[in-house]
mmCIF file with all atom_site columns, C-alpha atoms in Angstrom:
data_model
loop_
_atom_site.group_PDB
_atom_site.id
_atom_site.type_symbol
_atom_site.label_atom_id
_atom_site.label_alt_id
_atom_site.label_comp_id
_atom_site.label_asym_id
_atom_site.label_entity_id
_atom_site.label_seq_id
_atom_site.pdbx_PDB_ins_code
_atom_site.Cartn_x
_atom_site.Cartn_y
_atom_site.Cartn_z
_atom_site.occupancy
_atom_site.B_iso_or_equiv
_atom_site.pdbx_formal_charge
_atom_site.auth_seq_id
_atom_site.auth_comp_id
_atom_site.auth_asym_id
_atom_site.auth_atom_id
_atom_site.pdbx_PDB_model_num
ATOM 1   C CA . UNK A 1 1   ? 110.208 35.949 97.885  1.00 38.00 ? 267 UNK A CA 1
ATOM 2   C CA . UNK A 1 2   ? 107.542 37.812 99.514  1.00 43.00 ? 268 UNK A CA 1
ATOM 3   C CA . UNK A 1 3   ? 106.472 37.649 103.332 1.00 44.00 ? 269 UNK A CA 1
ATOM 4   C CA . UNK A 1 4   ? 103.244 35.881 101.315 1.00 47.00 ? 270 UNK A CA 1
ATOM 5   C CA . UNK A 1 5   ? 105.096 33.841 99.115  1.00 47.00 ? 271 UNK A CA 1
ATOM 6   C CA . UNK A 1 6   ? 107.041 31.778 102.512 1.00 43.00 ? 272 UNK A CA 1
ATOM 7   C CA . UNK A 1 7   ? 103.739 29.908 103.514 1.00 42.00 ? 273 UNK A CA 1
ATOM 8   C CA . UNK A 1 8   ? 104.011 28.385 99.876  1.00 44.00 ? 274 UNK A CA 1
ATOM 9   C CA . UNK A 1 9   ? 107.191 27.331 100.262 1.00 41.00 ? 275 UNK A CA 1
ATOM 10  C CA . UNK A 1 10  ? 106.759 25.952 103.565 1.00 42.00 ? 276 UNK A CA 1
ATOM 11  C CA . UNK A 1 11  ? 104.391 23.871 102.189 1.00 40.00 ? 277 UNK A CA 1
ATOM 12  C CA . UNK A 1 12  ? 106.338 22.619 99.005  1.00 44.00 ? 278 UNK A CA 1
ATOM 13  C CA . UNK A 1 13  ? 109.102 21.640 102.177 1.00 42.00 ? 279 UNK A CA 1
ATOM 14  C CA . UNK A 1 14  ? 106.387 19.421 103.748 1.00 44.00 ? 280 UNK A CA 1
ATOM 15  C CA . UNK A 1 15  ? 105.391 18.174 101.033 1.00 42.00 ? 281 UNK A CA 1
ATOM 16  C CA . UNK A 1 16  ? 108.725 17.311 99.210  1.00 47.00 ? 282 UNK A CA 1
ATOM 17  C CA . UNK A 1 17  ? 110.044 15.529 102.424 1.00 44.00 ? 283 UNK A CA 1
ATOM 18  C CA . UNK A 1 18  ? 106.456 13.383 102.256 1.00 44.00 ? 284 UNK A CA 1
ATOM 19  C CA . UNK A 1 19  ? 107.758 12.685 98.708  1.00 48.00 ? 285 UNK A CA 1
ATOM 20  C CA . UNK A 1 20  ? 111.335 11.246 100.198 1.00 46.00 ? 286 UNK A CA 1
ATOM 21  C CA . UNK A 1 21  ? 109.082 9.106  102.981 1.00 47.00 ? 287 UNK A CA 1
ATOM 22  C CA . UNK A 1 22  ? 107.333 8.214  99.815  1.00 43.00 ? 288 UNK A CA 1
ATOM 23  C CA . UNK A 1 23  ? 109.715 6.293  98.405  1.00 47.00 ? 289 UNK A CA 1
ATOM 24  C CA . UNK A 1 24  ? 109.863 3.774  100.944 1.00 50.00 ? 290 UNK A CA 1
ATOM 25  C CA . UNK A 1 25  ? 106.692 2.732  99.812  1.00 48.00 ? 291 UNK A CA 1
ATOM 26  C CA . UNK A 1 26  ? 106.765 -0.979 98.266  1.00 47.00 ? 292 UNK A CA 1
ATOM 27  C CA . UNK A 1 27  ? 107.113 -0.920 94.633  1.00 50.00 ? 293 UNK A CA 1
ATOM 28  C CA . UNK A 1 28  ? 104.601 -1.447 91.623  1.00 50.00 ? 294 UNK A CA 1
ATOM 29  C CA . UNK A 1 29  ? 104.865 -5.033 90.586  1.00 48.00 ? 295 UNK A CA 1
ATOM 30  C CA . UNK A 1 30  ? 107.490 -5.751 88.202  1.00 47.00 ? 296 UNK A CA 1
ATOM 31  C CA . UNK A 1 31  ? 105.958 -5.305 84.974  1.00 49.00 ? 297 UNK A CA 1
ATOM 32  C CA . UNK A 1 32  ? 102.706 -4.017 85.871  1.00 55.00 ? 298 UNK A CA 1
ATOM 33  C CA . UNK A 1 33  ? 101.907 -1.744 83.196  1.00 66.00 ? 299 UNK A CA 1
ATOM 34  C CA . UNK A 1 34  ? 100.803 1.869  84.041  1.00 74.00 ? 300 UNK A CA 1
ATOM 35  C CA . UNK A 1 35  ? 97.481  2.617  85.128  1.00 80.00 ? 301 UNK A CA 1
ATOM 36  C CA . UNK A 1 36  ? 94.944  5.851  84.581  1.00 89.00 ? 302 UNK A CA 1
ATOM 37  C CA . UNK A 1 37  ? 94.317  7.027  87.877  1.00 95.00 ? 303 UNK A CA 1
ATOM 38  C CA . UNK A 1 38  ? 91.522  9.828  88.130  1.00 95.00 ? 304 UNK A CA 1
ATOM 39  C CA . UNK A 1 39  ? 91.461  12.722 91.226  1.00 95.00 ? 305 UNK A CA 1
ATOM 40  C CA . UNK A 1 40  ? 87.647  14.509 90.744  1.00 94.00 ? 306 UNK A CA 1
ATOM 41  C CA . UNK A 1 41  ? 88.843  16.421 93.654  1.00 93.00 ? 307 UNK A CA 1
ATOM 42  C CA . UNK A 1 42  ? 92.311  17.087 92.716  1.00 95.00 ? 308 UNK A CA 1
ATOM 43  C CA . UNK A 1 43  ? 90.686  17.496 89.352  1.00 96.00 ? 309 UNK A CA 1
ATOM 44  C CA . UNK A 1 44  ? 93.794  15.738 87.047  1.00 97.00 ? 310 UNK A CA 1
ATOM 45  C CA . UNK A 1 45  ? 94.569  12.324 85.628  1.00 97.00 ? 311 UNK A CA 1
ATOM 46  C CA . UNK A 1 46  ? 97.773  10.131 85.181  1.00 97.00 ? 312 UNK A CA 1
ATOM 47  C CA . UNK A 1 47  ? 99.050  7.223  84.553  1.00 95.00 ? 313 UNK A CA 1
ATOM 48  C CA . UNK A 1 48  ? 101.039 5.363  87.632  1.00 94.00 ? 314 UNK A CA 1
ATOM 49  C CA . UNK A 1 49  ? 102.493 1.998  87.651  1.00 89.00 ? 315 UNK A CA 1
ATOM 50  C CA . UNK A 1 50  ? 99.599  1.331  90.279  1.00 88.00 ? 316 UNK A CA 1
ATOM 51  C CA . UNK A 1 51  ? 96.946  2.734  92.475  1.00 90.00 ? 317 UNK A CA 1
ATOM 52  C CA . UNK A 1 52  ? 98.600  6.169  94.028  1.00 94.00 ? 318 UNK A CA 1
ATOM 53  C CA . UNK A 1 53  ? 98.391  6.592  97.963  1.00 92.00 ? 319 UNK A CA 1
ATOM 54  C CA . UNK A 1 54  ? 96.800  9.793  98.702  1.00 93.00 ? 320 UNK A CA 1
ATOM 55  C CA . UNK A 1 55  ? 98.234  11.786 101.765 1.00 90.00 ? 321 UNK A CA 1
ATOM 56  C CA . UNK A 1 56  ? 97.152  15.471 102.873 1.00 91.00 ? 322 UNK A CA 1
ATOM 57  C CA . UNK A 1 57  ? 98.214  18.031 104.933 1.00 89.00 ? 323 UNK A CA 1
ATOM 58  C CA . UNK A 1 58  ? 97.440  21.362 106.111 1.00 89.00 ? 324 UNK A CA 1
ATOM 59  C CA . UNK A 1 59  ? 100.209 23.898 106.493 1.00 84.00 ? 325 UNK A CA 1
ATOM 60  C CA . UNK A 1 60  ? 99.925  28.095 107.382 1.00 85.00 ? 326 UNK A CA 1
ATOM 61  C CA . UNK A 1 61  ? 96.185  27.361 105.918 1.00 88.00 ? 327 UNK A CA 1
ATOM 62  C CA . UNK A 1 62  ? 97.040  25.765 102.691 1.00 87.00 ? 328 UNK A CA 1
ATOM 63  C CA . UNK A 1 63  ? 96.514  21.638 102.140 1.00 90.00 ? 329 UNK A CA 1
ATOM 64  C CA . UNK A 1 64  ? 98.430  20.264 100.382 1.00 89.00 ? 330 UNK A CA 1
ATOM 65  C CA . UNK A 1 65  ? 97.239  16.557 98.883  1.00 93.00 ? 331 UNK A CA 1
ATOM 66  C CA . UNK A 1 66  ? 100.147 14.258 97.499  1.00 91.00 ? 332 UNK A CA 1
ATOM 67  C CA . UNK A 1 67  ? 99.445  11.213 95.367  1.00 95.00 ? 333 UNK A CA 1
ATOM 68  C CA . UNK A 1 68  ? 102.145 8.763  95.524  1.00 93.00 ? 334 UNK A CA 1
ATOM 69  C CA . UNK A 1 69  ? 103.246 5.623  94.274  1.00 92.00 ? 335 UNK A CA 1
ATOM 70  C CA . UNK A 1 70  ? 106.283 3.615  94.225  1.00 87.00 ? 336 UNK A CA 1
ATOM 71  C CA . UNK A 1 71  ? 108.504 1.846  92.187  1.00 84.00 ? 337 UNK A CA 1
ATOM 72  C CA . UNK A 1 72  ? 111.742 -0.349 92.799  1.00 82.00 ? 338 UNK A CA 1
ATOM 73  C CA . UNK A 1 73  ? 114.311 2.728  92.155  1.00 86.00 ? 339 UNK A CA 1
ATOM 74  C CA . UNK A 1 74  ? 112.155 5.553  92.954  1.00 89.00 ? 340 UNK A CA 1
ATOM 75  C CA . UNK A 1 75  ? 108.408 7.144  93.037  1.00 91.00 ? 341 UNK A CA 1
ATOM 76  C CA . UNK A 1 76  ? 105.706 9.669  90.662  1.00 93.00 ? 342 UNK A CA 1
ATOM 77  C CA . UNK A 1 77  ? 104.057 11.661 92.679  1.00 92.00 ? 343 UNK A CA 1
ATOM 78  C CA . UNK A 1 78  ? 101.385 14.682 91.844  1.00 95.00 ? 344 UNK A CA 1
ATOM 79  C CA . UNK A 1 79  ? 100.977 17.182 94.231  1.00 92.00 ? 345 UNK A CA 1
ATOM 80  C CA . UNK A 1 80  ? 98.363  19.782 94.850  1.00 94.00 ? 346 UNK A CA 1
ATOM 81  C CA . UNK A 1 81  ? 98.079  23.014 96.550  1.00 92.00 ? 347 UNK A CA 1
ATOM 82  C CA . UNK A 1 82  ? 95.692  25.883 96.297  1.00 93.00 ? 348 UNK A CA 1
ATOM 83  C CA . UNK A 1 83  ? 97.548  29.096 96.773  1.00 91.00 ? 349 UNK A CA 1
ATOM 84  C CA . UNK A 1 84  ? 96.431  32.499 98.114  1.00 91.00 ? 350 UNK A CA 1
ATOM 85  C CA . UNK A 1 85  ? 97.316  34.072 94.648  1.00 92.00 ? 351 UNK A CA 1
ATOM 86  C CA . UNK A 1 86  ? 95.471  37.752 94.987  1.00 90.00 ? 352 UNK A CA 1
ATOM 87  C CA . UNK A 1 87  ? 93.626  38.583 92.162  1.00 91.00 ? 353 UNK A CA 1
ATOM 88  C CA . UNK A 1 88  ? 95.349  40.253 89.249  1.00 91.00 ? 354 UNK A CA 1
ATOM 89  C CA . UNK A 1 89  ? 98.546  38.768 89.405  1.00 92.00 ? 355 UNK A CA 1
ATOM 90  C CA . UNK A 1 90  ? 100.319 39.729 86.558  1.00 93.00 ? 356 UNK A CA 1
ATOM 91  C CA . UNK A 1 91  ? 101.925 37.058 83.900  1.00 92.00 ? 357 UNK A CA 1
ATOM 92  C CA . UNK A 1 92  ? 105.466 38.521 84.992  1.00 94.00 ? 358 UNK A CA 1
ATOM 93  C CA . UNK A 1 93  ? 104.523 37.934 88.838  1.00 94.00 ? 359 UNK A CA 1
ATOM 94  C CA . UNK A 1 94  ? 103.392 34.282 87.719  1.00 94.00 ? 360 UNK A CA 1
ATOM 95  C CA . UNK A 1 95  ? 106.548 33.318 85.960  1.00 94.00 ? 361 UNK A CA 1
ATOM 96  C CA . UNK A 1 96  ? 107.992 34.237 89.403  1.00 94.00 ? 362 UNK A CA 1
ATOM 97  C CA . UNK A 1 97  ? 105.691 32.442 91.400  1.00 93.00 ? 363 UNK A CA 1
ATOM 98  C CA . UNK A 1 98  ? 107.017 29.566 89.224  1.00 95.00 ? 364 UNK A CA 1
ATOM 99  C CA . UNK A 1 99  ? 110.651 30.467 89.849  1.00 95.00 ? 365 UNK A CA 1
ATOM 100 C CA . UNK A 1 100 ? 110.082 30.721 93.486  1.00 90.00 ? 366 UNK A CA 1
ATOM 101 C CA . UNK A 1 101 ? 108.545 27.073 93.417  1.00 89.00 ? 367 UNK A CA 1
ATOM 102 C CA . UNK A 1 102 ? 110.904 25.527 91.312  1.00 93.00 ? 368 UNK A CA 1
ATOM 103 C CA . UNK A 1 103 ? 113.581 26.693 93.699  1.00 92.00 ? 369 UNK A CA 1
ATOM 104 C CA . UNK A 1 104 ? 112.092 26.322 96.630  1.00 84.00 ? 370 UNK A CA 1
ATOM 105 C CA . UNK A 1 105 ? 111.563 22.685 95.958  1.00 83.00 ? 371 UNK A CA 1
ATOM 106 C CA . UNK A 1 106 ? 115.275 21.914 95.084  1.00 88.00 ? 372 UNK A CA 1
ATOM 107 C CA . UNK A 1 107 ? 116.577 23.905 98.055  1.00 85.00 ? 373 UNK A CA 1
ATOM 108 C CA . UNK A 1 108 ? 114.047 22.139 100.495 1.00 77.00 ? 374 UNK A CA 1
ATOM 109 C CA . UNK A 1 109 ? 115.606 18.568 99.394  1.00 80.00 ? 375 UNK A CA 1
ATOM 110 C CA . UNK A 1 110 ? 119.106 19.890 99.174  1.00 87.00 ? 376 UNK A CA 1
ATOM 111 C CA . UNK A 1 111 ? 119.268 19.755 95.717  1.00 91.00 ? 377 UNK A CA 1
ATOM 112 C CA . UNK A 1 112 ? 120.935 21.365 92.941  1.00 95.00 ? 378 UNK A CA 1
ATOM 113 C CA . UNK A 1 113 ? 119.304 22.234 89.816  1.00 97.00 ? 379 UNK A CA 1
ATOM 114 C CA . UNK A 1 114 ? 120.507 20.494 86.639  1.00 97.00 ? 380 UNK A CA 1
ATOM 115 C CA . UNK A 1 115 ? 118.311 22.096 84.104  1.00 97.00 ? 381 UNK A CA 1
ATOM 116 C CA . UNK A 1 116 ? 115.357 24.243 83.692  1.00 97.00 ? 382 UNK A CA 1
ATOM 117 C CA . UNK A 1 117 ? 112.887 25.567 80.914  1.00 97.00 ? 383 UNK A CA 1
ATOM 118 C CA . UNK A 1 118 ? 109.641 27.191 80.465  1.00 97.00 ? 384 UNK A CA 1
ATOM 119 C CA . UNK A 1 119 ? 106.720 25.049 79.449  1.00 97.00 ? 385 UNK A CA 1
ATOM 120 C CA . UNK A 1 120 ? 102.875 25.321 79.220  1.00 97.00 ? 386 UNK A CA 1
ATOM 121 C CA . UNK A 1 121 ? 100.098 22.366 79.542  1.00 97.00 ? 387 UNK A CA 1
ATOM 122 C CA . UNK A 1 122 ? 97.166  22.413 77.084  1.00 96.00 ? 388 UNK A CA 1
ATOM 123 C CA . UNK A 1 123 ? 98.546  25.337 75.767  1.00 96.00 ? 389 UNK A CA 1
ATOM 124 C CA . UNK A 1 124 ? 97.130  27.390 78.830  1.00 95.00 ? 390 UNK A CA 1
ATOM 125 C CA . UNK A 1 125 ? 98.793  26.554 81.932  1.00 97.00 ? 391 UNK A CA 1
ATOM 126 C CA . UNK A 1 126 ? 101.941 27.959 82.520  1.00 97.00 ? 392 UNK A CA 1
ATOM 127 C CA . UNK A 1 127 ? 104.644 25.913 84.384  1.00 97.00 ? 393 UNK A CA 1
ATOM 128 C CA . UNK A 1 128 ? 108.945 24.900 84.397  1.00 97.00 ? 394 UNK A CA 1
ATOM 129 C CA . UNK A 1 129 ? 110.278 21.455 83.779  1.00 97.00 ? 395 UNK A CA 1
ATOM 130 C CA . UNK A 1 130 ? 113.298 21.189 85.778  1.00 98.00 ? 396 UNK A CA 1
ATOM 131 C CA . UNK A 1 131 ? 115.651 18.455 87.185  1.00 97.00 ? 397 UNK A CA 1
ATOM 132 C CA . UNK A 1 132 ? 118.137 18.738 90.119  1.00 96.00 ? 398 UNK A CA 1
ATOM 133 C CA . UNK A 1 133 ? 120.594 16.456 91.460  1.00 94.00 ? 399 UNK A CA 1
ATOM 134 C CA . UNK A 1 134 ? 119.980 15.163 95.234  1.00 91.00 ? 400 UNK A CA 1
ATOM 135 C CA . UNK A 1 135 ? 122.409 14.400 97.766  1.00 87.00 ? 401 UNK A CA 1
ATOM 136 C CA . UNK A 1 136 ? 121.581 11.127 97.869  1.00 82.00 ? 402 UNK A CA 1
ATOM 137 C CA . UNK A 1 137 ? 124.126 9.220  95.894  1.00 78.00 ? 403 UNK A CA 1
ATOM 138 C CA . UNK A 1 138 ? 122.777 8.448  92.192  1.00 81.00 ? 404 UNK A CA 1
ATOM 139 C CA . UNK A 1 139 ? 119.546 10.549 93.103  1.00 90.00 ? 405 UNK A CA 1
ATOM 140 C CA . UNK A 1 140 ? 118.012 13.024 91.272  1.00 94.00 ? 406 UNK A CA 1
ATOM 141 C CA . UNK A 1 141 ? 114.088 14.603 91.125  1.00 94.00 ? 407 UNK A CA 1
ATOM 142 C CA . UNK A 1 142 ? 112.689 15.755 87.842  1.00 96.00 ? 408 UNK A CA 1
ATOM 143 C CA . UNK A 1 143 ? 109.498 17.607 87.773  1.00 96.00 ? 409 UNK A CA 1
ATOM 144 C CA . UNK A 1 144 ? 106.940 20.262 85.697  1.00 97.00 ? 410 UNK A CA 1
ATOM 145 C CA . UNK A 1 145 ? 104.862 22.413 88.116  1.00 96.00 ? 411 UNK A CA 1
ATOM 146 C CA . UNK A 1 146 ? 101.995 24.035 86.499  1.00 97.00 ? 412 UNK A CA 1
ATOM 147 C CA . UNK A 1 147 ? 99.510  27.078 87.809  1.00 96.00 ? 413 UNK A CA 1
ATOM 148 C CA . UNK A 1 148 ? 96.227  26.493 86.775  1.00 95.00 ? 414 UNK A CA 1
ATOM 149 C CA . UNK A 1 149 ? 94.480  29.603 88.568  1.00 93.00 ? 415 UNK A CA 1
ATOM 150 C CA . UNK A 1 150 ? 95.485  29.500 91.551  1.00 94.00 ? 416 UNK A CA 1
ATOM 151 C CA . UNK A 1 151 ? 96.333  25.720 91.758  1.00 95.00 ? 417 UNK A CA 1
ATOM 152 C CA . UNK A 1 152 ? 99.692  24.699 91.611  1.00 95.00 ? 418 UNK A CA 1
ATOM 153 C CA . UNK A 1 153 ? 99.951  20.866 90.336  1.00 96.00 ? 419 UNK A CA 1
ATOM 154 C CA . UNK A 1 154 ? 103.751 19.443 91.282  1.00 94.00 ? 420 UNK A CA 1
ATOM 155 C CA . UNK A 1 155 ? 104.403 15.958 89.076  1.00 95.00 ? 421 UNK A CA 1
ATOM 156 C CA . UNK A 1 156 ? 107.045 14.257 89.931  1.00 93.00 ? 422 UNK A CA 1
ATOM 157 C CA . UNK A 1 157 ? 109.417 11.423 89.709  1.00 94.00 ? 423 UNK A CA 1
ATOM 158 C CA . UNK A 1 158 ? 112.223 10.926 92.018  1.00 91.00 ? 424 UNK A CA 1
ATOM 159 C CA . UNK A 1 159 ? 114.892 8.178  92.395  1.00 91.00 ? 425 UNK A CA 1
ATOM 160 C CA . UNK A 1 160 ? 118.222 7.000  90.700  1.00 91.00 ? 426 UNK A CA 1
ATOM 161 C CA . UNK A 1 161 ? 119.537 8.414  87.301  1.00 91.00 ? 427 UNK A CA 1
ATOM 162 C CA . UNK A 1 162 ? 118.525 5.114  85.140  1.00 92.00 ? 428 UNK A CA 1
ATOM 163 C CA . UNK A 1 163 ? 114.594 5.401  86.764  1.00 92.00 ? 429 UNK A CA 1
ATOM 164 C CA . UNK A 1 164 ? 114.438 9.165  86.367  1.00 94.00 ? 430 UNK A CA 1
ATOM 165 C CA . UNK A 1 165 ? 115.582 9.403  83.075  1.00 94.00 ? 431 UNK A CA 1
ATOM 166 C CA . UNK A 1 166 ? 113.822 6.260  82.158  1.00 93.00 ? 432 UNK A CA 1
ATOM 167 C CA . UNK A 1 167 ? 110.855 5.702  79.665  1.00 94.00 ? 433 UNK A CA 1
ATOM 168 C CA . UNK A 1 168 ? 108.410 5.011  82.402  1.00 92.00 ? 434 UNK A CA 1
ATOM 169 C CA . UNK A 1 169 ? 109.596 8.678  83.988  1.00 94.00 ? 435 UNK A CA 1
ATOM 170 C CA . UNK A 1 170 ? 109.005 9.933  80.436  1.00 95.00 ? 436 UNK A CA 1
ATOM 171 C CA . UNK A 1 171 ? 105.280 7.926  80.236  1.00 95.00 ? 437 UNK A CA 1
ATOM 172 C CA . UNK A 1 172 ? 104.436 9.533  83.517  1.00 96.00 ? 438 UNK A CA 1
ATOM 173 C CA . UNK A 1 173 ? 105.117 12.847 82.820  1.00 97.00 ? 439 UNK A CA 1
ATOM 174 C CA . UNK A 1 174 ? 103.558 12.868 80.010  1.00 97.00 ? 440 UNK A CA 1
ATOM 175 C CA . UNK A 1 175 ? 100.373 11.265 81.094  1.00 97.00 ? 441 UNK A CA 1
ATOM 176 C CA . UNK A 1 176 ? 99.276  13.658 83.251  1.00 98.00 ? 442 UNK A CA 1
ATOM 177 C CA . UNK A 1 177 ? 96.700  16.450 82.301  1.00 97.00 ? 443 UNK A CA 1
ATOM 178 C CA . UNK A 1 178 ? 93.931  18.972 84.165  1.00 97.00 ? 444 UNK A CA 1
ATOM 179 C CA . UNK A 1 179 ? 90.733  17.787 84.361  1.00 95.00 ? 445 UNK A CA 1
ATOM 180 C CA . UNK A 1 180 ? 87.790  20.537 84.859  1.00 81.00 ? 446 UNK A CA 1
#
């Protein structure tokens, strides 16, 4: 990582530990079925089980603005953070940017990664899927991050096995796309 790669990082910390707070949230009523939820500022949709809490914060300059909503065994979340990418950053240097998240993510929770791939979003935004196992007993965090410009989107869901790996998890992730 690069001296101004740690500010990034930093951030994804502050944010990932709002995501663990998160989760003490009460839960989406059981059997509520999943609802589109719109950010014009955040500039993205998805569908959560109900109406995501919104919580910012500004670290070393950069906000970062989590939505969040809970469930019995865990939470979704999408994050956002506008990064001081410089101009001209190569597709090599992004697809390190991306490595650097990823990792900095599961080693900011204590986590170990499980699994990782490449993946792109509308055929244009570059990001990783990856899943890593969490201290907590049964808990894991799966999650695509995706650069659009220089806007890094985090979705997430985080909680036991059986809710990450659910269909709900799956319906989530899935649901969410870059609005412009």
């Amino acid at each position: 990582l690069t001296p101004r790669d740690r500010p990034v990082f930093t951030t994804a910390r502050a944010a990932l530990f709002a995501l663990l707070v998160a989760l003490g949230l009460p839960a989406a009523p059981a059997g509520q079925d999943a609802e589109p939820y719109t950010s014009k500022e955040g500039k993205f949709k998805a569908k959560f089980p109900a109406k995501p809490d919104e919580k910012s914060q500004t670290t070393n300059g950069i906000k970062f603005t989590m939505h969040v909503a809970g469930a019995k065994e865990g939470g979704y979340v999408v994050g956002i953070a506008d990064l001081p990418i410089p101009d001209g950053e190569t597709a090599e240097m992004t697809q390190k940017r991306l490595d650097g998240a990823r990792d900095g993510a599961i080693g900011n929770v204590k986590g170990k990664l499980i699994d990782s791939k490449d993946v792109t979003l509308d055929k244009k935004y570059p990001g990783r899927e990856f899943s890593a196992s969490l201290p907590q007993k049964d808990g894991l965090l799966r999650a695509r991050i995706y650069l659009a410009g220089k806007r890094l989107y985090q979705v997430m869901v985080i909680g036991t096995k059986d809710f990450v790996g659910g269909k709900d998890a799956d319906a989530f992730l899935d649901s969410f796309k870059i609005t412009e």
